[in-house]
Short mmCIF file of C-alpha atoms and ligand atoms in Angstrom, two decimals:
data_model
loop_
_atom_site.label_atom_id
_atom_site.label_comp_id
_atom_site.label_asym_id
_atom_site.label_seq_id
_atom_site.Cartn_x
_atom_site.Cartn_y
_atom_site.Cartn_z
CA UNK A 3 -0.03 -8.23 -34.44
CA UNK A 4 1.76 -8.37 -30.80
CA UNK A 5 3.77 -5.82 -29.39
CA UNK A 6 6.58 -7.42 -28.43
CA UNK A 7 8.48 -4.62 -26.61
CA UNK A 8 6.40 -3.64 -23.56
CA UNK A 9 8.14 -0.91 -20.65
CA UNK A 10 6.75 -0.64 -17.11
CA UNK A 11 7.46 1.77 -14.79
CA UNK A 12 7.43 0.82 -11.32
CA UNK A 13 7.77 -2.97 -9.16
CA UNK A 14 5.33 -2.68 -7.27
CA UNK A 15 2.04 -4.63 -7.18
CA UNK A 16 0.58 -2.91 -10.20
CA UNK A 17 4.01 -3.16 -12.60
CA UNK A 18 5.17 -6.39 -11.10
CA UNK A 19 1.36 -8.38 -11.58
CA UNK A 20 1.55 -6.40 -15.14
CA UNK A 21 4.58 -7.61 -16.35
CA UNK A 22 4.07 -11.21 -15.42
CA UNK A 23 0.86 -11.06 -17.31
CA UNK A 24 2.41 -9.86 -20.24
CA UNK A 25 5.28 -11.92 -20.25
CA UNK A 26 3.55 -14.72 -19.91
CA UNK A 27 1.53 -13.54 -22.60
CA UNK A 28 4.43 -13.50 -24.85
CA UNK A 29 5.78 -10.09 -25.19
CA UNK A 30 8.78 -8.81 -23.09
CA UNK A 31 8.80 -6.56 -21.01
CA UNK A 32 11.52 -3.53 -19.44
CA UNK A 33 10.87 -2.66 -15.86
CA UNK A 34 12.36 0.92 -14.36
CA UNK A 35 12.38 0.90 -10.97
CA UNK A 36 13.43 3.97 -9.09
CA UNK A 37 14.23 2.50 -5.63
CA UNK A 38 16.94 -0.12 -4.82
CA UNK A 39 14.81 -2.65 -4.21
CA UNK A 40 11.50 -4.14 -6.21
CA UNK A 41 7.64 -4.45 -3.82
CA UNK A 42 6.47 -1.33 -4.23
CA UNK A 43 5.58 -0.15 -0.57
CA UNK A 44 4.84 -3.81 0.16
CA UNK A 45 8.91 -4.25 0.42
CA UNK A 46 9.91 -6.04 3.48
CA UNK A 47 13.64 -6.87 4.60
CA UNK A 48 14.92 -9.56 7.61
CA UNK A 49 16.63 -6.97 10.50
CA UNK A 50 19.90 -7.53 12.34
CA UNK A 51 17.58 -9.38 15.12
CA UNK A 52 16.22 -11.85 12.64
CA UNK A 53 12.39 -10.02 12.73
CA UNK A 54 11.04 -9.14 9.64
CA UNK A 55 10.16 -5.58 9.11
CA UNK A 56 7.96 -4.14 6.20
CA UNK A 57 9.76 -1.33 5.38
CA UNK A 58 6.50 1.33 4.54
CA UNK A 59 4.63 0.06 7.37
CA UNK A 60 2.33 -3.20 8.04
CA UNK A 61 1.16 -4.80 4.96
CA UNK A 62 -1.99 -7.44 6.15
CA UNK A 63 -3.17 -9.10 3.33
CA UNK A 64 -7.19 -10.22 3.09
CA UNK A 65 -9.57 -9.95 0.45
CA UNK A 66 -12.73 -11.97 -0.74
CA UNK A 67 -11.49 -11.98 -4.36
CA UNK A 68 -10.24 -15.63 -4.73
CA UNK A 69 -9.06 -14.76 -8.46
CA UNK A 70 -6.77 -12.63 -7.01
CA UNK A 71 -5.44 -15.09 -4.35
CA UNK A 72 -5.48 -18.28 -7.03
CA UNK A 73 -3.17 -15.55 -8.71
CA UNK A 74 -1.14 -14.49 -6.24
CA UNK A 75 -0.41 -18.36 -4.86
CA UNK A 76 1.36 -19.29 -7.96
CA UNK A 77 4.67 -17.33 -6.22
CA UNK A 78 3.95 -17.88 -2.70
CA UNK A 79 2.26 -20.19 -0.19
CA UNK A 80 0.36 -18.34 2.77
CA UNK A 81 0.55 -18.00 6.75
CA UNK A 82 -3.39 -17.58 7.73
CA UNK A 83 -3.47 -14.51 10.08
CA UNK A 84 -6.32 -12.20 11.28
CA UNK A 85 -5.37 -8.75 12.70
CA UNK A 86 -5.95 -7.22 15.44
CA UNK A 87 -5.66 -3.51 16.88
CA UNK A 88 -6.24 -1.55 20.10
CA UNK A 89 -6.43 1.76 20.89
CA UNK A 90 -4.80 3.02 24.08
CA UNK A 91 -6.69 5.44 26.08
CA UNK A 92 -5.63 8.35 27.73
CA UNK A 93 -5.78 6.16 31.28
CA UNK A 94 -3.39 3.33 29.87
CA UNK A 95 -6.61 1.26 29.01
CA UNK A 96 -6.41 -0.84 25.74
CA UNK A 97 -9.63 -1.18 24.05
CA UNK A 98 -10.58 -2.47 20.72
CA UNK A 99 -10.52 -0.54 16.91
CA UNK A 100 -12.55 -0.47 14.72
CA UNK A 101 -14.79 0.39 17.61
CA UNK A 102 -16.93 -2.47 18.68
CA UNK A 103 -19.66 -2.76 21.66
CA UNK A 104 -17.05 -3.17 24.30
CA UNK A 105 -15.12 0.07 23.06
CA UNK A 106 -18.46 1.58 22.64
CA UNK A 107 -19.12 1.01 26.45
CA UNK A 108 -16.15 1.94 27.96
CA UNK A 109 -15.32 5.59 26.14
CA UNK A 110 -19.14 6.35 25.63
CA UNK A 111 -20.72 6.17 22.18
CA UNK A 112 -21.36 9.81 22.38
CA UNK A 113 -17.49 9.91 22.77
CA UNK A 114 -15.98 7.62 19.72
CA UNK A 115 -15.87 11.05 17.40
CA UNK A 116 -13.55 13.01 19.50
CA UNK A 117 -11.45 9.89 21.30
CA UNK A 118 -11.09 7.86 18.01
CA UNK A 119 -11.78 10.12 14.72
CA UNK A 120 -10.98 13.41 15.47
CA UNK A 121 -7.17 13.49 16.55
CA UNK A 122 -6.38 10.64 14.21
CA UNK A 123 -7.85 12.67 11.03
CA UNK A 124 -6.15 15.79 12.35
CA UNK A 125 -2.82 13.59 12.57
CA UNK A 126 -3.12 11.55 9.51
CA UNK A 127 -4.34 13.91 7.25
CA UNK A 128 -3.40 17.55 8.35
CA UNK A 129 -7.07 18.55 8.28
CA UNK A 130 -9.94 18.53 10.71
CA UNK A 131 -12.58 15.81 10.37
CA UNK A 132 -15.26 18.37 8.32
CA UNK A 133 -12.72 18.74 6.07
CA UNK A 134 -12.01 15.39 4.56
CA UNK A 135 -13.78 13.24 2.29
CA UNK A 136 -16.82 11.55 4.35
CA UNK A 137 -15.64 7.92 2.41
CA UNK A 138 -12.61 8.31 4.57
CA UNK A 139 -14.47 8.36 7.88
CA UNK A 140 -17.20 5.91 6.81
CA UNK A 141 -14.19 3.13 6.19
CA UNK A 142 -14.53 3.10 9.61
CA UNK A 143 -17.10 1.22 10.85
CA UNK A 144 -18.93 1.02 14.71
CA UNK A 145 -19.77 -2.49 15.16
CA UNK A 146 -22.54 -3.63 17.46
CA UNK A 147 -20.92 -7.14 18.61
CA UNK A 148 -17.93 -7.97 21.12
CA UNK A 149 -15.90 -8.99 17.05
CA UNK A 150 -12.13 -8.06 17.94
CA UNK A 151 -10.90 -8.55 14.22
CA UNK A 152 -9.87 -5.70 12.29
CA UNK A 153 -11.22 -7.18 9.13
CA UNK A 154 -14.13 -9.05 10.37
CA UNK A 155 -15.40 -9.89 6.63
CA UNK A 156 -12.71 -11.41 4.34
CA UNK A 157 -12.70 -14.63 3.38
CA UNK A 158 -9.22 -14.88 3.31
CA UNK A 159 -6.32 -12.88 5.56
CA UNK A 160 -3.06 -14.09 5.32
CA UNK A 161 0.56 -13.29 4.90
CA UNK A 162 2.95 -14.10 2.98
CA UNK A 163 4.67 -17.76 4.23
CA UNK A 164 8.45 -16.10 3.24
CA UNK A 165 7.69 -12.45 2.86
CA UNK A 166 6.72 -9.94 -0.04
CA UNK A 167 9.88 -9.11 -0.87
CA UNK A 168 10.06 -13.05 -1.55
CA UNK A 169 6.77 -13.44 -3.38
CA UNK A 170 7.82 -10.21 -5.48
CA UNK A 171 11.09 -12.33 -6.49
CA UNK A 172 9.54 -15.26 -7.90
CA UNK A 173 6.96 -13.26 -9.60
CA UNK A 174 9.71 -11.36 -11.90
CA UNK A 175 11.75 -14.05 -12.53
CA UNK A 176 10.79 -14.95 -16.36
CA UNK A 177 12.92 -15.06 -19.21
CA UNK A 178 10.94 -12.36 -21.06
CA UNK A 179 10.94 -9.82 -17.94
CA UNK A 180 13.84 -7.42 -17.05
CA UNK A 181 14.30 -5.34 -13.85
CA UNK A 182 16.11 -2.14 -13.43
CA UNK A 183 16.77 -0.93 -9.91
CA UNK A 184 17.70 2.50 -9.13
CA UNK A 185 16.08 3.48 -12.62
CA UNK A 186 14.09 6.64 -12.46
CA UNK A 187 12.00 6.88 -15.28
CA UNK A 188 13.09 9.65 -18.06
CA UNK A 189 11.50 11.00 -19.65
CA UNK A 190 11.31 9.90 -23.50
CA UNK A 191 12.39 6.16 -22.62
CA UNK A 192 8.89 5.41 -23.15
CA UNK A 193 9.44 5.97 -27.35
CA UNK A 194 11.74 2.98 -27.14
CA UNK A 195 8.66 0.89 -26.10
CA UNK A 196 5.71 -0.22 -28.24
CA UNK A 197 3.20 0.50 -24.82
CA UNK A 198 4.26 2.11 -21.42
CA UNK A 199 2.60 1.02 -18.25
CA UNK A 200 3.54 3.88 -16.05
CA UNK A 201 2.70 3.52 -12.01
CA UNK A 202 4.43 6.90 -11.27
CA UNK A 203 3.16 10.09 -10.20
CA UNK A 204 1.08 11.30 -12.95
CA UNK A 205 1.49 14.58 -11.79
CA UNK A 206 5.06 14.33 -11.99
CA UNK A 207 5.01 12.73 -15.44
CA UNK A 208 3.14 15.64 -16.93
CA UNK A 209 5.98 18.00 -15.49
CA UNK A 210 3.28 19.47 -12.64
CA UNK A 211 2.26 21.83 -15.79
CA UNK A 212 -1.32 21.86 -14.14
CA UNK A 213 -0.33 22.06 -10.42
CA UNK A 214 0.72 19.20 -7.47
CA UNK A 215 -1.44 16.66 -6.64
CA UNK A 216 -1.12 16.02 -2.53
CA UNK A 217 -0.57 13.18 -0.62
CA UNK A 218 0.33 12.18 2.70
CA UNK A 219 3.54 10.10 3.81
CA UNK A 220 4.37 8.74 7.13
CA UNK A 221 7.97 8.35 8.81
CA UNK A 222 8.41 5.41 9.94
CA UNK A 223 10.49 5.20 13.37
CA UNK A 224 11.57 2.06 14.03
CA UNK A 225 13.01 1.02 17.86
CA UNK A 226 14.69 -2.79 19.21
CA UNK A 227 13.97 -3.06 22.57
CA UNK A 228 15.57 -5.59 24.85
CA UNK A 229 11.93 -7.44 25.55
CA UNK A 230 10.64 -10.69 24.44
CA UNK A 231 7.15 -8.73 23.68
CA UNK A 232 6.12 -5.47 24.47
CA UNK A 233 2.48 -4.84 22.78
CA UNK A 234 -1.25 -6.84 23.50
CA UNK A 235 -1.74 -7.00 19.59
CA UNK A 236 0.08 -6.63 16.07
CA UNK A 237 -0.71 -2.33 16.21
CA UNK A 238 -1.84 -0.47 19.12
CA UNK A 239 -2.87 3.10 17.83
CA UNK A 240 -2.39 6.31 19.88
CA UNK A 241 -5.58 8.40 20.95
CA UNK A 242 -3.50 11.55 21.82
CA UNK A 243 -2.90 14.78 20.16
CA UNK A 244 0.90 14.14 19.33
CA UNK A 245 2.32 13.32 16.00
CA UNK A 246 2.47 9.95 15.97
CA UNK A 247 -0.78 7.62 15.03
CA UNK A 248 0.36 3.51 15.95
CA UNK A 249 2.97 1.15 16.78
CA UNK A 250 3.45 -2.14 15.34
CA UNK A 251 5.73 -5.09 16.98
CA UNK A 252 6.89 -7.37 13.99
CA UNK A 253 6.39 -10.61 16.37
CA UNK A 254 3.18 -10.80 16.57
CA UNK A 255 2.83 -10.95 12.70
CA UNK A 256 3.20 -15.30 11.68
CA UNK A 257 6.80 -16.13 10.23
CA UNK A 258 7.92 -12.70 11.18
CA UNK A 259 10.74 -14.12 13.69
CA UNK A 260 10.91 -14.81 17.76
CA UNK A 261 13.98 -14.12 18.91
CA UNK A 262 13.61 -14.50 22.78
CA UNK A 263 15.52 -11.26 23.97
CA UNK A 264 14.49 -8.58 21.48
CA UNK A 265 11.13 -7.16 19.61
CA UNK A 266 11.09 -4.33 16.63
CA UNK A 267 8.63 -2.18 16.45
CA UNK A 268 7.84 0.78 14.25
CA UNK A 269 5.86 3.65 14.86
CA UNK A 270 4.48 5.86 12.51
CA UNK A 271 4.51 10.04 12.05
CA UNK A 272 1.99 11.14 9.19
CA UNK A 273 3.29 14.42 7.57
CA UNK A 274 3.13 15.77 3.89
CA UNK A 275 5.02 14.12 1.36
CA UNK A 276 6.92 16.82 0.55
CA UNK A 277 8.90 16.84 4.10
CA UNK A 278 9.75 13.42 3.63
CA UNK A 279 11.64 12.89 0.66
CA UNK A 280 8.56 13.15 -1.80
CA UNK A 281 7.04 9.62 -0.62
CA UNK A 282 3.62 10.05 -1.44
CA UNK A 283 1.38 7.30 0.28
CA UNK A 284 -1.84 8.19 0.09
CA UNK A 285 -3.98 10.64 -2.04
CA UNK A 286 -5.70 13.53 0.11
CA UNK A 287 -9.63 13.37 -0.85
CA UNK A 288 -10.84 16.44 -0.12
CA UNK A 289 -14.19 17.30 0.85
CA UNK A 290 -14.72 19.02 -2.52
CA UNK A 291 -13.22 16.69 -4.88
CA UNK A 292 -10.98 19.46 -6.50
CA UNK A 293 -7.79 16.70 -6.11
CA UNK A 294 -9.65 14.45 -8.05
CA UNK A 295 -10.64 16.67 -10.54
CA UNK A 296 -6.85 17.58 -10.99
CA UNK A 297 -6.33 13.95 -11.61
CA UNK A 298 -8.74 13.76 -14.26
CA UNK A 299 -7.49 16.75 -16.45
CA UNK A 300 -3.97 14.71 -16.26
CA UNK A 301 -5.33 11.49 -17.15
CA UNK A 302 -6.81 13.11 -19.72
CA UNK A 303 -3.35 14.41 -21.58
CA UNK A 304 -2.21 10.40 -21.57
CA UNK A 305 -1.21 9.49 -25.02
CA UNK A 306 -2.78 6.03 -26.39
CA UNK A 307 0.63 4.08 -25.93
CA UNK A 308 0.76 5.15 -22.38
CA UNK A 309 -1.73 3.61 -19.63
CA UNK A 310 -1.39 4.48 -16.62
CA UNK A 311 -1.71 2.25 -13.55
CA UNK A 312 -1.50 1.82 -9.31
CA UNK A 313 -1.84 3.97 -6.72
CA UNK A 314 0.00 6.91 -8.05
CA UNK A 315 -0.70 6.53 -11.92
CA UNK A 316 -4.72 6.06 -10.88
CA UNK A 317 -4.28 8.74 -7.98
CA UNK A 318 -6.16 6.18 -5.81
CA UNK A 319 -5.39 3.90 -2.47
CA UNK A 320 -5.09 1.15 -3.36
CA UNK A 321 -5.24 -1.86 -0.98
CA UNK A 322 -2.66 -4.78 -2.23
CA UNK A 323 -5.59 -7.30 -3.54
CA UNK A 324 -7.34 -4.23 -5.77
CA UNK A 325 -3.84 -3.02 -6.83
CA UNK A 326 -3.27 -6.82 -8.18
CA UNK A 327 -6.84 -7.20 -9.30
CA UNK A 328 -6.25 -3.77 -11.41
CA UNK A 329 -3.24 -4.88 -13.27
CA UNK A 330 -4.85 -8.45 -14.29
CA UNK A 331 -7.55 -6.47 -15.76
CA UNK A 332 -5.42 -4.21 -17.66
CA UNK A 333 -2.91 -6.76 -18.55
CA UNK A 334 -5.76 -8.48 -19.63
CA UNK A 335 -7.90 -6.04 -21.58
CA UNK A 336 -4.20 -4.47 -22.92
CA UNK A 337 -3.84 -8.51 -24.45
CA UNK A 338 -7.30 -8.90 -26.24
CA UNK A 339 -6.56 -5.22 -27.49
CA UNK A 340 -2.96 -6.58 -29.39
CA UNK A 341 -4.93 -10.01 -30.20
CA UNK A 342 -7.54 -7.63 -32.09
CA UNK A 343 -4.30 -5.89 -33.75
CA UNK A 344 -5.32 -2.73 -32.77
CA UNK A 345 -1.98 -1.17 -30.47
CA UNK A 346 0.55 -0.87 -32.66
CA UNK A 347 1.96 2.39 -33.84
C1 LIG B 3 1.65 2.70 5.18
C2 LIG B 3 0.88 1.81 4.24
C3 LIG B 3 0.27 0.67 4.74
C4 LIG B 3 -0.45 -0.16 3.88
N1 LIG B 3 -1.04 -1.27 4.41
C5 LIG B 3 -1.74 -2.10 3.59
C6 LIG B 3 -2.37 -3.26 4.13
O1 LIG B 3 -2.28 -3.57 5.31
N2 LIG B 3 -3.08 -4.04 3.28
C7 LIG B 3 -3.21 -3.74 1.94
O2 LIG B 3 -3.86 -4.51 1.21
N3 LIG B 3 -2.61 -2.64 1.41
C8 LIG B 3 -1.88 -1.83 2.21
N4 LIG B 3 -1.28 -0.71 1.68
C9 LIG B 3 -1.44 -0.41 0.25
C10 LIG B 3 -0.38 -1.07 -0.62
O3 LIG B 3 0.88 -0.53 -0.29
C11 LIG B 3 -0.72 -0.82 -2.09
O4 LIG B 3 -1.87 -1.58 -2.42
C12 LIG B 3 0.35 -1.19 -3.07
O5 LIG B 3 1.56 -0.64 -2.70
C13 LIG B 3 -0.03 -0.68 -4.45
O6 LIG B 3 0.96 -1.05 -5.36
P1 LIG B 3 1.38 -0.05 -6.55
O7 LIG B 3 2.28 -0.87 -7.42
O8 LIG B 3 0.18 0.52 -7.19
O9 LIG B 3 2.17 1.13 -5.86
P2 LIG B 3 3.58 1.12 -5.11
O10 LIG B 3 3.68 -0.03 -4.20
O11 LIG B 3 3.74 2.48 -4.56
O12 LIG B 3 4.63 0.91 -6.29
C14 LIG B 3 4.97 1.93 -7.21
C15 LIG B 3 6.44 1.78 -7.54
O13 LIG B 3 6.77 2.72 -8.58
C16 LIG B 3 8.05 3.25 -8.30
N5 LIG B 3 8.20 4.54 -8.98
C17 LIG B 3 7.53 5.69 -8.72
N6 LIG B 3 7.96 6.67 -9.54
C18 LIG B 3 8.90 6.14 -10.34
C19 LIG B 3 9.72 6.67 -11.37
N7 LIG B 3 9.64 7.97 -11.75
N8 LIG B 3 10.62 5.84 -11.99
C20 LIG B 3 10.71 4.52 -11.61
N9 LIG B 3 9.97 3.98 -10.61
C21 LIG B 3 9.06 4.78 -9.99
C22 LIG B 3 8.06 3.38 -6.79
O14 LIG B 3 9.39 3.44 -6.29
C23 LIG B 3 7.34 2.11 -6.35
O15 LIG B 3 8.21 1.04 -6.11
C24 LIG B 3 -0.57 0.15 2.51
C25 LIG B 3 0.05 1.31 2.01
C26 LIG B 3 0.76 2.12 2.86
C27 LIG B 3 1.41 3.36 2.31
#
């Protein structure tokens, strides 16, 4: 027997792939979606100076999952683009991140810790670098070759040819799929519903009965300046001790815009989530795992209609091309489950 009446909470990658799966599946399918707008943090909006801005920062798209981009090019068609970033020293030098033999050479290998790593982590995550997770860190590579590309190993990095916000439209438009904007989840809704795939907080779902789980946020700043191009690269990131870790100028990114006499750029000021507005971005791993541990003694209290999903729901970052290949699975797995007639109440 199929469930017919399926609720998701949350348009971002995870809800929005899920529903489409569904509803092409057959079943129909509620979305709540507490902002005004549907893309997740992938959301991106044409400015006043026709330069298109991602509202929660640069979102560069590359993976080696094909399945995922087969998927994905159903509702868009693609702009190849390989990202760069520099680092500005101290001296007004710009010099290559992730840190390859150039870099190396000009700060000093012995150096790249407390130039590169050290402020950053202090600034991005509020702790100092022995106190975070050593998976953070090691994301990181040092590369031994003169390779400028900031993902030197996907197969395919690309952006979307008319935006996310776009792609995100012609994914939800099916008959069996219904969006709600500026639609907190409440809760009980999800008794309405013969499954709830819920990409909130789970912390927050549960009522914080066993504590908060933290995250980071970032304010983003954004500035117009009168200049056809002010930056070398797509995101220069700062090496000093103030609050604020990179810069990114739209126009560098392809289809983004060119107006001649302006650029946009936004820079970004990590802080807790709680000082701005509860926007949790990414999960704090700790060096001792007790945030994760948290997380599992919530997941565990998750009824059997209720599966929880994306970056908040799994308490994991998620990069766009995981958070898509996620939801296929569990749209998938959630399908052979109904088709075995084993979901309903
Ligand atoms: C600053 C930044 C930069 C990033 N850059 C990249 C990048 O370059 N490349 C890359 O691959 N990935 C990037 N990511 C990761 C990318 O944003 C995620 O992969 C993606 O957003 C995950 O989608 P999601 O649906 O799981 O979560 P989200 O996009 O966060 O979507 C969850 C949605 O649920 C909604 N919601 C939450 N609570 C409720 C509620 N109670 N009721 C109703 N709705 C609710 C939220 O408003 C949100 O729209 C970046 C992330 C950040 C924060």
């Amino acid at each position: 027997m199929t469930p017919h009446r399926i609720l998701v909470v949350g348009a971002g990658f995870t809800g929005a792939v899920i529903a489409r799966e569904l509803a092409d599946a057959g079943m129909r399918v509620d979305i709540l979606e507490q902002r005004e707008h549907a893309g997740g943090n992938a959301f991106d909006f044409v400015n006043e100076h026709g330069i298109r801005v991602h509202r929660y920062g640069p979102h560069l798209f590359h993976t080696s999952n094909m399945q995922v981009v087969e998927w994905l090019s159903r509702f868009t068609e693609w702009l190849p683009y390989r990202h760069r970033v520099k680092a500005l020293l101290s001296d007004g030098r710009f010099v290559t991140l992730p840190v390859n033999a150039e870099t190396a050479a000009i700060v000093g290998l012995e150096n790249v810790i407390d130039v590169f790593f050290r402020p950053y982590t202090r600034k991005m995550w509020g702790m100092e670098l022995e106190q975070v997770d050593p998976s953070i860190t090691s994301r990181v590579p040092i590369r031994e070759d003169l390779n400028e590309f900031y993902f030197p190993d996907d197969k395919f990095q690309a952006i979307p040819k008319y935006g996310y916000s776009a792609l995100f439209n012609r994914m939800l438009d099916h008959e069996r799929i219904r969006v709600q904007l500026n639609a907190p989840f409440q809760p009980g809704m999800e008794r309405e519903y013969d499954h709830c795939f819920n990409s909130m907080p789970i912390d927050e779902f549960f009522g914080y009965t066993l504590g908060d789980l933290p995250y980071r946020s970032i304010r983003f700043h954004n500035v117009t300046l009168p200049l056809p191009q002010a930056l070398p690269v797509a995101t220069v990131n700062f090496t000093h001790d103030g609050p604020y870790t990179r810069v990114t100028e739209w126009k560098h990114l392809p289809g983004h815009g060119y107006p001649p006499w302006h650029t946009t750029l936004t820079i970004e000021e990590p802080c807790d989530y709680r000082a701005n507005n509860n926007e949790r971005y990414y999960p704090v791993k700790d060096r001792g795992g007790l945030n994760r541990d948290l997380y599992r003694r919530y997941a565990a209290m998750a009824s059997e209609t209720m599966t929880f999903v994306g970056r908040c729901g799994l308490y994991a970052y998620l990069d766009m091309h995981q958070a898509v290949s996620h939801a296929i699975a569990a749209a998938s797995k959630f399908v052979a489950r109904c088709d075995a007639g084993s979901t309903m109440r």
